[in-house]
Coordinates of C-alpha atoms in Angstrom, one line a residue:
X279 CA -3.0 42.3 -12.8
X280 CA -4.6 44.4 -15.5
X281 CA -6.5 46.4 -13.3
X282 CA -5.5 49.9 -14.4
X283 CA -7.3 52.9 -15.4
X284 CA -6.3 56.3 -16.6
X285 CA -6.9 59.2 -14.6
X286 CA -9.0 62.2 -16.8
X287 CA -9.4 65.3 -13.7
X288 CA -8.2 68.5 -13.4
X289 CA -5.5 69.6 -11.3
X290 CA -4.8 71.2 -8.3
X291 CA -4.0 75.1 -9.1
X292 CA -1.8 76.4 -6.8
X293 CA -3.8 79.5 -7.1
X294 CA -6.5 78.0 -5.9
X295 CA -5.2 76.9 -2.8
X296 CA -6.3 78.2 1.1
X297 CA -3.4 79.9 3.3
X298 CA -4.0 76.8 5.6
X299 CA -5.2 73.3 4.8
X300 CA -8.6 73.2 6.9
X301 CA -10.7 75.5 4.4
X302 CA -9.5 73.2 1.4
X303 CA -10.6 70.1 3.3
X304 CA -14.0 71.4 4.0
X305 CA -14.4 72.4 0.3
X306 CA -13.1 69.1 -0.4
X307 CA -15.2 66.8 2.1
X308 CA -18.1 69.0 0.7
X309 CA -17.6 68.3 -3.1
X310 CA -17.4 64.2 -2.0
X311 CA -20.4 64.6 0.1
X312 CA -22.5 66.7 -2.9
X313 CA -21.1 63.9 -5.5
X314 CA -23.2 61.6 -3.0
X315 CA -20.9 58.7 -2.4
X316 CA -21.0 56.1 0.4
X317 CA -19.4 57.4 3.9
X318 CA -17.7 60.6 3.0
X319 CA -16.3 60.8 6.6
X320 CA -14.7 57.5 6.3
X321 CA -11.1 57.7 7.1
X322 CA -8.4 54.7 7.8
X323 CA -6.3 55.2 10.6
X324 CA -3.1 54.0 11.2
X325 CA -1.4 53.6 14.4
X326 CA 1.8 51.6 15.5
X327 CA 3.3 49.6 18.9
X328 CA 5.8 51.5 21.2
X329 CA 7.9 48.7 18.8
X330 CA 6.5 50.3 15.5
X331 CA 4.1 47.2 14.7
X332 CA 1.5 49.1 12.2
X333 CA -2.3 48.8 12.2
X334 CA -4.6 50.3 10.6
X335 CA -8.6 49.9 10.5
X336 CA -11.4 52.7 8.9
X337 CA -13.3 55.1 11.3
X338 CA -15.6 58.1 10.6
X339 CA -14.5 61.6 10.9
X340 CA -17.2 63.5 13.4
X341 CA -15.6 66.8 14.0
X342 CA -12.9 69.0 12.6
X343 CA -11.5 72.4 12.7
X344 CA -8.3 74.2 13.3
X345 CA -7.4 72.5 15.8
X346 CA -7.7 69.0 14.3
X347 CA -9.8 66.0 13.1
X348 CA -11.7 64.4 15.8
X349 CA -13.4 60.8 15.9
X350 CA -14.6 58.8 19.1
X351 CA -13.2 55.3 20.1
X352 CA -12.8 52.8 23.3
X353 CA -9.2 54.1 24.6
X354 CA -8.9 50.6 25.7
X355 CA -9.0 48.8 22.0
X356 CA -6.1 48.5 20.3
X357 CA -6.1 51.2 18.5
X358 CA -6.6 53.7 22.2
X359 CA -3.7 51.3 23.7
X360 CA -1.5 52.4 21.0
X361 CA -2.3 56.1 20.7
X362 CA -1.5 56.3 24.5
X363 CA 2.0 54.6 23.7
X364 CA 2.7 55.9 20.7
X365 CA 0.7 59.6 19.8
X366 CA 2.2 59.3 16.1
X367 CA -0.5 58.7 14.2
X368 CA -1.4 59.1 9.9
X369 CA -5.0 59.3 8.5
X370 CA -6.0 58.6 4.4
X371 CA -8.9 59.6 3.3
X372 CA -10.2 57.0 0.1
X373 CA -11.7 59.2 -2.1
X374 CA -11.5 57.0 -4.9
X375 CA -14.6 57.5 -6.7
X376 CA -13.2 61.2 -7.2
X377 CA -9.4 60.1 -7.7
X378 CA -9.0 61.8 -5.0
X379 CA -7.1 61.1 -1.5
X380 CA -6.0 63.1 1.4
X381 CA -3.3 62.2 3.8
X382 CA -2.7 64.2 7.3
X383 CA 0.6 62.9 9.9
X384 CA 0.2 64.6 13.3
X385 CA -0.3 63.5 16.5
X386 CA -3.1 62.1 18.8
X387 CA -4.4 63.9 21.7
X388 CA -7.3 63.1 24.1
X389 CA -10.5 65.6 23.5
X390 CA -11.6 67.0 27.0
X391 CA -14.3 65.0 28.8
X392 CA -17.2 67.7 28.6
X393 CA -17.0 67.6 24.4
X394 CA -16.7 63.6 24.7
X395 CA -19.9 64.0 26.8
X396 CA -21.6 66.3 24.4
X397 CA -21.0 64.1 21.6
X398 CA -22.0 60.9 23.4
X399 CA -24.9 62.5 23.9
X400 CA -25.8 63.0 20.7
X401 CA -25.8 59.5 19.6
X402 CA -28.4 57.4 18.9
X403 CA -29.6 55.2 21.5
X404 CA -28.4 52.1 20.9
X405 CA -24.9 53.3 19.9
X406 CA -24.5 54.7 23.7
X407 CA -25.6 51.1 25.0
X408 CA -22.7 50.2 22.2
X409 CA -19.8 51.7 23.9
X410 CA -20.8 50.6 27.3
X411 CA -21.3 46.2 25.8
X412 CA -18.4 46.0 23.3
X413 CA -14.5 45.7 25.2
X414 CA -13.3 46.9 22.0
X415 CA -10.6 44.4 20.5
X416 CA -10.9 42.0 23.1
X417 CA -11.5 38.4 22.5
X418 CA -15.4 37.5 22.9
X419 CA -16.7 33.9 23.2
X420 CA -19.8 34.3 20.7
X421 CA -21.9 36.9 19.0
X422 CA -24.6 35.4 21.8
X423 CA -22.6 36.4 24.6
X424 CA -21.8 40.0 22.9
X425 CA -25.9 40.6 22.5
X426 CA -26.3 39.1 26.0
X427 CA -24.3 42.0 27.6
X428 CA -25.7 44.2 25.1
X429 CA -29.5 43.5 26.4
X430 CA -28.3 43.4 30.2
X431 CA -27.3 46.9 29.6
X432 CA -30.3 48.0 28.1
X433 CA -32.5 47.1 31.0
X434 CA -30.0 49.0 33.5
X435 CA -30.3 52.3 31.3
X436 CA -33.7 51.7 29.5
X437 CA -34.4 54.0 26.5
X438 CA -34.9 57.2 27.1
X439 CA -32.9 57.1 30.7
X440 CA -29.9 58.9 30.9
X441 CA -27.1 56.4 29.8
X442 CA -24.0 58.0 31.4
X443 CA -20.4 58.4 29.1
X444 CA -18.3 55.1 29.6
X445 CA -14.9 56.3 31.5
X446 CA -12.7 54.1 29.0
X447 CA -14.6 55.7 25.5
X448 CA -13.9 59.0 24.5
X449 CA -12.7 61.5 21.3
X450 CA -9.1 61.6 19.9
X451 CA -7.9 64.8 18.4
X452 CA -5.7 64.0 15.7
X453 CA -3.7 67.7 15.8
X454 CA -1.7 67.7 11.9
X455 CA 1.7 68.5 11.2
X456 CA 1.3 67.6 7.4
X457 CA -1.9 67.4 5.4
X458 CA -1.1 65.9 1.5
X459 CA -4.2 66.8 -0.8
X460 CA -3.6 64.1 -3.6
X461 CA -5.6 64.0 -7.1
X462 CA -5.2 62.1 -9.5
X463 CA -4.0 62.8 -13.3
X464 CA -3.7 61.6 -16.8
X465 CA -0.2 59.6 -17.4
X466 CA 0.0 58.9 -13.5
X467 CA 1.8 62.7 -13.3
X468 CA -0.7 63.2 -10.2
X469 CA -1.1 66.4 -8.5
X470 CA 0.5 66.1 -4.6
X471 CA 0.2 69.4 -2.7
X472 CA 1.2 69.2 0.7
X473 CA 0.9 71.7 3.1
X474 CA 3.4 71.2 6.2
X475 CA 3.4 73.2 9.9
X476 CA 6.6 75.1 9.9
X477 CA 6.5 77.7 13.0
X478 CA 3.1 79.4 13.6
X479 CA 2.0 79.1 9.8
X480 CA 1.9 76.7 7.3
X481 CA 3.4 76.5 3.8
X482 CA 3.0 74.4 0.8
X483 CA 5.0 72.6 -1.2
X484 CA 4.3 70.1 -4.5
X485 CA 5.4 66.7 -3.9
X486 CA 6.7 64.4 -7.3
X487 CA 3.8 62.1 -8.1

């Protein structure tokens, strides 16, 4: 397929870069979200079976910070059922539209249940009635039955009621062990800078495009 374009960016200077990777991921996040492209948070995650089956399906970032990059699911979907088996766990940020990607390896750990609450808390009504009518991944009969359950649970926690966190949703902490900060360049000779955990620190180390 003749689908291909040639990359025109500037590099990554290693001069530029931050002692860890979390400072250059905010600078980067914020460059995508100032360029004003669709979903900046948007990240795929991939997952595999106790048997190394691999899936993979795109959620939004909501938190990050030293300690890791944070987004909220049903711990019962697949995706939940999986991290509990199998913590090992990659995430690719797309940034296309910059020729731009970033790629962190780490593991998944469960966010304590007084931040899941104060996130659920903050979102919008009918996302909270959300988490409480979808069995994420599961097999529903029809879209009719789906909004059925959907408006049963409405008129138990009407809006502006207290709609209380569902004990099966909650946040995953994905804690890194490698963060790859990929951008693109002319002749496919693409800058890959990847920062790896090694002890208490990190260090840095260019990758062959």
């Amino acid at each position: 397929m003749a689908m291909r374009r040639q990359y025109r960016n500037e590099g990554i200077d290693e001069a530029s870069l931050t002692p860890a990777p979390m400072p250059l991921f905010a600078r980067w996040l914020a460059e995508i979200a100032a360029a004003e492209l669709p979903e900046p948070n948007a990240m795929v995650v991939a997952t595999a079976s106790p048997d190394g089956r691999p899936s993979t399906r795109t959620v939004l970032l909501k938190e990050y910070g030293e300690d890791g990059f944070v987004f909220y699911t049903n711990y019962e979907s697949r995706k939940g059922r999986e991290l509990t088996a199998n913590p090992a766990v990659s995430l690719l940020f797309p940034w296309h539209a910059m020729d731009r990607q970033v790629i962190v390896t780490g593991t998944a750990e469960r966010v304590p249940p007084e931040r899941t609450a104060a996130y659920f808390r903050s979102r919008p009504y009918g996302s909270r009635i959300g988490a409480w009518a979808s069995a994420q991944s599961s097999v529903v009969a029809s879209r009719e039955d789906l909004e059925k359950r959907y408006a049963e649970l409405a008129a138990r926690h009407p809006e502006g009621s207290e709609v209380p966190v569902p004990p099966f949703w909650g946040g995953v902490c994905v804690v890194p062990d490698a963060v790859e900060f990929w951008q693109g360049r002319e002749n496919r000779l693409h800058d890959r800078l990847r920062y790896r955990r090694e002890g208490g620190g990190w260090v840095v180390e260019r990758l062959s495009p």
